């Protein structure tokens, strides 16, 4: 059964191979197919084909973050874009004009370093995708 929860997939892109950018995103969308996803990699084709500038892409991604229920971040390696996406979602949550809150779920593998800045601005930090989606499911009535 499809759920109406919209999940934005945040993770490193710069200095990553296409498989590093895509494999975890495809896995998440395949295994947890009952959710709706906002995948920033969908815009990369427009950049490569010269249809959109990076400024246009960033605006589209910010709109996706604004419209998501959950920002699922997988910072398996440091990336400024991922950190900015987390901070943007966190800052949206401090806007008193918004009635809804974006849940920021960070997945970091055991024994990997996680910046205190990221953990501080996360709603929850877990060590695998199973626990992330278990948390999302258990908190879906708050999403």
Short mmCIF file of N, CA and C in Angstrom, two decimals:
data_model
loop_
_atom_site.label_atom_id
_atom_site.label_comp_id
_atom_site.label_asym_id
_atom_site.label_seq_id
_atom_site.Cartn_x
_atom_site.Cartn_y
_atom_site.Cartn_z
N UNK A 1 0.83 -1.18 0.00
CA UNK A 1 0.00 0.00 0.00
C UNK A 1 0.88 1.25 0.00
N UNK A 2 0.60 2.16 -0.92
CA UNK A 2 1.39 3.38 -1.02
C UNK A 2 1.00 4.35 0.08
N UNK A 3 2.02 4.99 0.63
CA UNK A 3 1.79 5.97 1.68
C UNK A 3 1.98 7.36 1.09
N UNK A 4 1.34 8.34 1.68
CA UNK A 4 1.44 9.70 1.18
C UNK A 4 2.63 10.46 1.75
N UNK A 5 3.50 9.77 2.45
CA UNK A 5 4.68 10.42 3.02
C UNK A 5 5.69 10.67 1.90
N UNK A 6 6.11 11.93 1.79
CA UNK A 6 7.08 12.32 0.76
C UNK A 6 8.47 12.42 1.40
N UNK A 7 9.41 11.66 0.84
CA UNK A 7 10.75 11.58 1.40
C UNK A 7 11.77 12.14 0.41
N UNK A 8 12.53 13.13 0.85
CA UNK A 8 13.61 13.71 0.04
C UNK A 8 14.90 12.95 0.36
N UNK A 9 15.60 12.51 -0.68
CA UNK A 9 16.82 11.69 -0.50
C UNK A 9 18.07 12.57 -0.61
N UNK A 10 18.64 12.92 0.52
CA UNK A 10 19.83 13.77 0.57
C UNK A 10 21.07 12.92 0.77
N UNK A 11 22.11 13.20 0.00
CA UNK A 11 23.36 12.48 0.13
C UNK A 11 24.40 13.06 -0.80
N UNK A 12 25.66 12.68 -0.63
CA UNK A 12 26.74 13.24 -1.43
C UNK A 12 26.54 13.04 -2.93
N UNK A 13 26.90 14.07 -3.68
CA UNK A 13 26.86 14.05 -5.14
C UNK A 13 28.22 14.46 -5.70
N UNK A 14 28.75 15.58 -5.19
CA UNK A 14 30.03 16.09 -5.69
C UNK A 14 31.15 15.08 -5.44
N UNK A 15 32.00 14.95 -6.43
CA UNK A 15 33.15 14.04 -6.36
C UNK A 15 32.76 12.60 -6.07
N UNK A 16 31.59 12.21 -6.58
CA UNK A 16 31.11 10.83 -6.45
C UNK A 16 30.88 10.27 -7.84
N UNK A 17 31.10 8.97 -7.98
CA UNK A 17 30.75 8.32 -9.25
C UNK A 17 29.23 8.24 -9.34
N UNK A 18 28.72 7.98 -10.53
CA UNK A 18 27.27 7.87 -10.67
C UNK A 18 26.73 6.71 -9.84
N UNK A 19 27.48 5.63 -9.71
CA UNK A 19 26.98 4.53 -8.88
C UNK A 19 26.97 4.92 -7.41
N UNK A 20 27.95 5.70 -6.95
CA UNK A 20 27.94 6.16 -5.56
C UNK A 20 26.75 7.09 -5.31
N UNK A 21 26.39 7.86 -6.31
CA UNK A 21 25.25 8.77 -6.17
C UNK A 21 23.93 8.02 -6.18
N UNK A 22 23.86 6.97 -6.99
CA UNK A 22 22.56 6.36 -7.30
C UNK A 22 22.23 5.06 -6.58
N UNK A 23 23.21 4.21 -6.29
CA UNK A 23 22.91 2.86 -5.80
C UNK A 23 22.07 2.89 -4.53
N UNK A 24 22.45 3.66 -3.55
CA UNK A 24 21.68 3.66 -2.30
C UNK A 24 20.29 4.25 -2.52
N UNK A 25 20.19 5.26 -3.38
CA UNK A 25 18.88 5.86 -3.66
C UNK A 25 17.95 4.85 -4.34
N UNK A 26 18.47 4.13 -5.31
CA UNK A 26 17.66 3.10 -6.00
C UNK A 26 17.25 1.99 -5.04
N UNK A 27 18.19 1.58 -4.17
CA UNK A 27 17.89 0.54 -3.20
C UNK A 27 16.75 0.98 -2.29
N UNK A 28 16.85 2.18 -1.76
CA UNK A 28 15.80 2.70 -0.87
C UNK A 28 14.46 2.72 -1.58
N UNK A 29 14.41 3.25 -2.79
CA UNK A 29 13.15 3.35 -3.52
C UNK A 29 12.58 1.99 -3.90
N UNK A 30 13.45 1.01 -4.10
CA UNK A 30 13.01 -0.33 -4.46
C UNK A 30 12.50 -1.10 -3.23
N UNK A 31 13.25 -1.07 -2.15
CA UNK A 31 12.89 -1.83 -0.95
C UNK A 31 11.71 -1.19 -0.23
N UNK A 32 11.71 0.12 -0.15
CA UNK A 32 10.66 0.85 0.58
C UNK A 32 9.77 1.59 -0.43
N UNK A 33 9.22 0.85 -1.35
CA UNK A 33 8.49 1.40 -2.49
C UNK A 33 7.15 2.01 -2.13
N UNK A 34 6.68 1.81 -0.91
CA UNK A 34 5.37 2.32 -0.52
C UNK A 34 5.35 3.83 -0.25
N UNK A 35 6.52 4.46 -0.28
CA UNK A 35 6.60 5.90 -0.03
C UNK A 35 6.78 6.66 -1.34
N UNK A 36 6.54 7.96 -1.30
CA UNK A 36 6.79 8.83 -2.45
C UNK A 36 8.16 9.49 -2.24
N UNK A 37 8.96 9.51 -3.29
CA UNK A 37 10.33 10.03 -3.17
C UNK A 37 10.57 11.27 -3.99
N UNK A 38 11.39 12.12 -3.44
CA UNK A 38 11.90 13.29 -4.13
C UNK A 38 13.40 13.06 -4.23
N UNK A 39 13.83 12.71 -5.42
CA UNK A 39 15.22 12.33 -5.65
C UNK A 39 15.92 13.44 -6.43
N UNK A 40 16.85 14.16 -5.80
CA UNK A 40 17.52 15.25 -6.48
C UNK A 40 18.31 14.79 -7.71
N UNK A 41 18.63 13.52 -7.79
CA UNK A 41 19.37 13.02 -8.95
C UNK A 41 18.51 13.08 -10.22
N UNK A 42 17.21 13.17 -10.07
CA UNK A 42 16.33 13.27 -11.24
C UNK A 42 16.60 14.54 -12.04
N UNK A 43 17.14 15.56 -11.38
CA UNK A 43 17.43 16.82 -12.07
C UNK A 43 18.78 16.82 -12.79
N UNK A 44 19.64 15.87 -12.45
CA UNK A 44 20.99 15.86 -13.03
C UNK A 44 20.98 15.73 -14.55
N UNK A 45 20.02 15.01 -15.09
CA UNK A 45 19.92 14.84 -16.54
C UNK A 45 19.72 16.19 -17.22
N UNK A 46 18.90 17.05 -16.59
CA UNK A 46 18.67 18.38 -17.16
C UNK A 46 19.94 19.22 -17.17
N UNK A 47 20.79 19.05 -16.16
CA UNK A 47 22.06 19.79 -16.12
C UNK A 47 22.98 19.27 -17.21
N UNK A 48 23.09 17.94 -17.31
CA UNK A 48 23.99 17.35 -18.31
C UNK A 48 23.56 17.71 -19.73
N UNK A 49 22.27 17.83 -19.96
CA UNK A 49 21.77 18.15 -21.31
C UNK A 49 21.69 19.66 -21.55
N UNK A 50 22.10 20.44 -20.55
CA UNK A 50 22.09 21.89 -20.71
C UNK A 50 20.72 22.52 -20.66
N UNK A 51 19.72 21.78 -20.16
CA UNK A 51 18.36 22.31 -20.09
C UNK A 51 18.14 23.23 -18.90
N UNK A 52 18.91 23.01 -17.84
CA UNK A 52 18.77 23.82 -16.64
C UNK A 52 20.16 24.14 -16.08
N UNK A 53 20.25 25.29 -15.44
CA UNK A 53 21.50 25.67 -14.78
C UNK A 53 21.51 25.10 -13.37
N UNK A 54 22.65 25.12 -12.73
CA UNK A 54 22.74 24.63 -11.35
C UNK A 54 21.89 25.50 -10.43
N UNK A 55 21.81 26.79 -10.70
CA UNK A 55 20.95 27.66 -9.88
C UNK A 55 19.49 27.23 -9.97
N UNK A 56 19.04 26.88 -11.16
CA UNK A 56 17.66 26.41 -11.33
C UNK A 56 17.46 25.09 -10.59
N UNK A 57 18.45 24.20 -10.67
CA UNK A 57 18.36 22.90 -9.99
C UNK A 57 18.28 23.09 -8.48
N UNK A 58 19.11 23.96 -7.95
CA UNK A 58 19.10 24.20 -6.50
C UNK A 58 17.75 24.73 -6.06
N UNK A 59 17.15 25.62 -6.84
CA UNK A 59 15.82 26.13 -6.50
C UNK A 59 14.77 25.01 -6.52
N UNK A 60 14.86 24.11 -7.50
CA UNK A 60 13.94 22.97 -7.56
C UNK A 60 14.14 22.05 -6.34
N UNK A 61 15.39 21.81 -5.98
CA UNK A 61 15.67 20.95 -4.83
C UNK A 61 15.18 21.60 -3.54
N UNK A 62 15.35 22.91 -3.41
CA UNK A 62 14.85 23.60 -2.22
C UNK A 62 13.32 23.51 -2.15
N UNK A 63 12.67 23.59 -3.30
CA UNK A 63 11.21 23.45 -3.32
C UNK A 63 10.81 22.03 -2.91
N UNK A 64 11.56 21.03 -3.37
CA UNK A 64 11.29 19.65 -2.96
C UNK A 64 11.46 19.49 -1.45
N UNK A 65 12.51 20.07 -0.89
CA UNK A 65 12.72 19.98 0.56
C UNK A 65 11.56 20.66 1.29
N UNK A 66 11.15 21.81 0.81
CA UNK A 66 10.03 22.53 1.41
C UNK A 66 8.77 21.66 1.43
N UNK A 67 8.57 20.89 0.37
CA UNK A 67 7.35 20.08 0.22
C UNK A 67 7.45 18.67 0.80
N UNK A 68 8.62 18.26 1.29
CA UNK A 68 8.75 16.89 1.79
C UNK A 68 8.26 16.79 3.23
N UNK A 69 7.97 15.55 3.63
CA UNK A 69 7.62 15.27 5.03
C UNK A 69 8.84 14.82 5.81
N UNK A 70 9.74 14.11 5.11
CA UNK A 70 10.95 13.56 5.72
C UNK A 70 12.13 13.86 4.81
N UNK A 71 13.20 14.36 5.37
CA UNK A 71 14.46 14.47 4.65
C UNK A 71 15.31 13.31 5.16
N UNK A 72 15.55 12.35 4.29
CA UNK A 72 16.37 11.19 4.64
C UNK A 72 17.78 11.45 4.13
N UNK A 73 18.71 11.65 5.04
CA UNK A 73 20.09 11.97 4.67
C UNK A 73 20.99 10.77 4.92
N UNK A 74 21.84 10.50 3.94
CA UNK A 74 22.82 9.43 4.06
C UNK A 74 24.20 10.03 3.77
N UNK A 75 24.80 10.68 4.77
CA UNK A 75 26.10 11.32 4.58
C UNK A 75 27.25 10.33 4.76
N UNK A 76 27.34 9.36 3.85
CA UNK A 76 28.36 8.32 3.95
C UNK A 76 29.76 8.90 3.75
N UNK A 77 29.84 10.08 3.16
CA UNK A 77 31.10 10.84 3.12
C UNK A 77 30.71 12.30 3.22
N UNK A 78 31.63 13.13 3.74
CA UNK A 78 31.29 14.54 3.92
C UNK A 78 30.92 15.20 2.59
N UNK A 79 29.89 16.01 2.65
CA UNK A 79 29.45 16.75 1.47
C UNK A 79 28.76 18.03 1.88
N UNK A 80 29.17 19.13 1.30
CA UNK A 80 28.57 20.41 1.69
C UNK A 80 27.11 20.48 1.28
N UNK A 81 26.75 19.90 0.13
CA UNK A 81 25.35 19.94 -0.31
C UNK A 81 24.43 19.23 0.67
N UNK A 82 24.83 18.06 1.13
CA UNK A 82 24.01 17.30 2.09
C UNK A 82 23.84 18.10 3.38
N UNK A 83 24.92 18.68 3.87
CA UNK A 83 24.85 19.49 5.09
C UNK A 83 23.93 20.70 4.89
N UNK A 84 24.00 21.32 3.72
CA UNK A 84 23.14 22.48 3.43
C UNK A 84 21.67 22.06 3.37
N UNK A 85 21.40 20.89 2.78
CA UNK A 85 20.02 20.41 2.71
C UNK A 85 19.45 20.15 4.10
N UNK A 86 20.26 19.56 4.97
CA UNK A 86 19.84 19.31 6.35
C UNK A 86 19.56 20.63 7.06
N UNK A 87 20.46 21.58 6.92
CA UNK A 87 20.29 22.87 7.58
C UNK A 87 19.07 23.62 7.02
N UNK A 88 18.86 23.53 5.71
CA UNK A 88 17.70 24.19 5.11
C UNK A 88 16.40 23.62 5.69
N UNK A 89 16.31 22.31 5.77
CA UNK A 89 15.11 21.68 6.35
C UNK A 89 14.94 22.08 7.81
N UNK A 90 16.03 22.10 8.54
CA UNK A 90 15.99 22.49 9.95
C UNK A 90 15.49 23.93 10.08
N UNK A 91 16.00 24.81 9.24
CA UNK A 91 15.59 26.22 9.30
C UNK A 91 14.13 26.40 8.91
N UNK A 92 13.65 25.60 7.95
CA UNK A 92 12.23 25.65 7.60
C UNK A 92 11.38 25.30 8.82
N UNK A 93 11.87 24.39 9.63
CA UNK A 93 11.13 23.96 10.82
C UNK A 93 11.06 25.05 11.89
N UNK A 94 11.93 26.02 11.83
CA UNK A 94 11.90 27.10 12.82
C UNK A 94 11.00 28.25 12.40
N UNK A 95 10.47 28.20 11.18
CA UNK A 95 9.59 29.24 10.67
C UNK A 95 8.21 29.06 11.28
N UNK A 96 7.80 29.98 12.12
CA UNK A 96 6.52 29.84 12.84
C UNK A 96 5.32 29.91 11.90
N UNK A 97 5.50 30.40 10.68
CA UNK A 97 4.40 30.47 9.72
C UNK A 97 4.05 29.10 9.15
N UNK A 98 4.96 28.14 9.29
CA UNK A 98 4.70 26.79 8.77
C UNK A 98 4.01 25.96 9.85
N UNK A 99 2.98 25.25 9.46
CA UNK A 99 2.28 24.38 10.41
C UNK A 99 2.89 22.99 10.46
N UNK A 100 3.59 22.62 9.39
CA UNK A 100 4.14 21.27 9.32
C UNK A 100 5.63 21.29 9.58
N UNK A 101 6.12 20.19 10.05
CA UNK A 101 7.54 20.05 10.36
C UNK A 101 8.14 18.95 9.49
N UNK A 102 9.34 19.19 9.02
CA UNK A 102 10.06 18.19 8.25
C UNK A 102 10.86 17.34 9.24
N UNK A 103 10.67 16.04 9.19
CA UNK A 103 11.46 15.14 10.02
C UNK A 103 12.80 14.92 9.32
N UNK A 104 13.88 15.10 10.03
CA UNK A 104 15.20 14.94 9.46
C UNK A 104 15.80 13.66 10.03
N UNK A 105 15.87 12.64 9.18
CA UNK A 105 16.35 11.32 9.58
C UNK A 105 17.72 11.12 8.92
N UNK A 106 18.73 10.92 9.74
CA UNK A 106 20.09 10.73 9.23
C UNK A 106 20.50 9.28 9.45
N UNK A 107 20.99 8.66 8.38
CA UNK A 107 21.50 7.29 8.45
C UNK A 107 23.02 7.38 8.36
N UNK A 108 23.70 6.89 9.37
CA UNK A 108 25.17 6.85 9.35
C UNK A 108 25.60 5.47 9.83
N UNK A 109 26.47 4.85 9.06
CA UNK A 109 26.91 3.50 9.40
C UNK A 109 27.69 3.51 10.70
N UNK A 110 27.61 2.39 11.41
CA UNK A 110 28.34 2.26 12.68
C UNK A 110 29.81 2.56 12.46
N UNK A 111 30.39 3.21 13.45
CA UNK A 111 31.82 3.54 13.47
C UNK A 111 32.24 4.56 12.41
N UNK A 112 31.28 5.21 11.75
CA UNK A 112 31.62 6.29 10.81
C UNK A 112 31.46 7.60 11.55
N UNK A 113 32.29 8.56 11.19
CA UNK A 113 32.24 9.88 11.81
C UNK A 113 31.02 10.64 11.31
N UNK A 114 30.33 11.27 12.24
CA UNK A 114 29.21 12.14 11.90
C UNK A 114 29.47 13.49 12.54
N UNK A 115 29.48 14.52 11.73
CA UNK A 115 29.70 15.87 12.24
C UNK A 115 28.68 16.19 13.33
N UNK A 116 29.14 16.79 14.42
CA UNK A 116 28.19 17.19 15.46
C UNK A 116 27.16 18.19 14.93
N UNK A 117 27.49 18.94 13.91
CA UNK A 117 26.54 19.87 13.29
C UNK A 117 25.38 19.11 12.68
N UNK A 118 25.68 18.00 12.03
CA UNK A 118 24.60 17.22 11.41
C UNK A 118 23.76 16.54 12.47
N UNK A 119 24.39 15.89 13.43
CA UNK A 119 23.60 15.20 14.46
C UNK A 119 22.76 16.18 15.28
N UNK A 120 23.28 17.37 15.53
CA UNK A 120 22.53 18.37 16.30
C UNK A 120 21.26 18.81 15.58
N UNK A 121 21.31 18.90 14.25
CA UNK A 121 20.17 19.40 13.48
C UNK A 121 19.25 18.29 12.98
N UNK A 122 19.58 17.05 13.30
CA UNK A 122 18.74 15.91 12.90
C UNK A 122 17.63 15.69 13.92
N UNK A 123 16.51 15.17 13.44
CA UNK A 123 15.44 14.75 14.33
C UNK A 123 15.85 13.44 15.01
N UNK A 124 16.48 12.56 14.22
CA UNK A 124 16.94 11.28 14.73
C UNK A 124 18.13 10.82 13.89
N UNK A 125 19.06 10.11 14.52
CA UNK A 125 20.20 9.50 13.83
C UNK A 125 20.14 8.00 14.08
N UNK A 126 20.20 7.24 13.00
CA UNK A 126 20.17 5.77 13.09
C UNK A 126 21.34 5.20 12.30
N UNK A 127 21.60 3.89 12.48
CA UNK A 127 22.80 3.34 11.83
C UNK A 127 22.51 2.42 10.64
N UNK A 128 21.25 2.36 10.19
CA UNK A 128 20.98 1.65 8.93
C UNK A 128 19.61 2.07 8.40
N UNK A 129 19.35 1.72 7.14
CA UNK A 129 18.10 2.12 6.50
C UNK A 129 16.89 1.43 7.12
N UNK A 130 17.06 0.20 7.56
CA UNK A 130 15.95 -0.51 8.20
C UNK A 130 15.45 0.29 9.41
N UNK A 131 16.38 0.74 10.25
CA UNK A 131 16.00 1.51 11.44
C UNK A 131 15.41 2.86 11.05
N UNK A 132 15.91 3.44 9.96
CA UNK A 132 15.37 4.72 9.49
C UNK A 132 13.90 4.56 9.12
N UNK A 133 13.59 3.53 8.35
CA UNK A 133 12.20 3.35 7.92
C UNK A 133 11.32 2.83 9.04
N UNK A 134 11.88 2.12 9.98
CA UNK A 134 11.13 1.73 11.17
C UNK A 134 10.74 2.99 11.94
N UNK A 135 11.68 3.92 12.07
CA UNK A 135 11.40 5.17 12.76
C UNK A 135 10.34 5.97 12.00
N UNK A 136 10.48 6.07 10.68
CA UNK A 136 9.52 6.80 9.86
C UNK A 136 8.13 6.18 10.02
N UNK A 137 8.05 4.87 9.95
CA UNK A 137 6.76 4.18 10.10
C UNK A 137 6.15 4.43 11.48
N UNK A 138 6.96 4.35 12.52
CA UNK A 138 6.45 4.54 13.88
C UNK A 138 6.06 5.99 14.16
N UNK A 139 6.61 6.90 13.37
CA UNK A 139 6.32 8.32 13.58
C UNK A 139 5.50 8.92 12.45
N UNK A 140 4.93 8.07 11.59
CA UNK A 140 4.20 8.57 10.42
C UNK A 140 2.96 9.34 10.79
N UNK A 141 2.39 9.08 11.95
CA UNK A 141 1.22 9.86 12.35
C UNK A 141 1.61 11.29 12.71
N UNK A 142 2.91 11.52 12.95
CA UNK A 142 3.40 12.86 13.24
C UNK A 142 3.96 13.53 12.01
N UNK A 143 3.96 12.82 10.89
CA UNK A 143 4.53 13.36 9.65
C UNK A 143 3.44 13.97 8.80
#
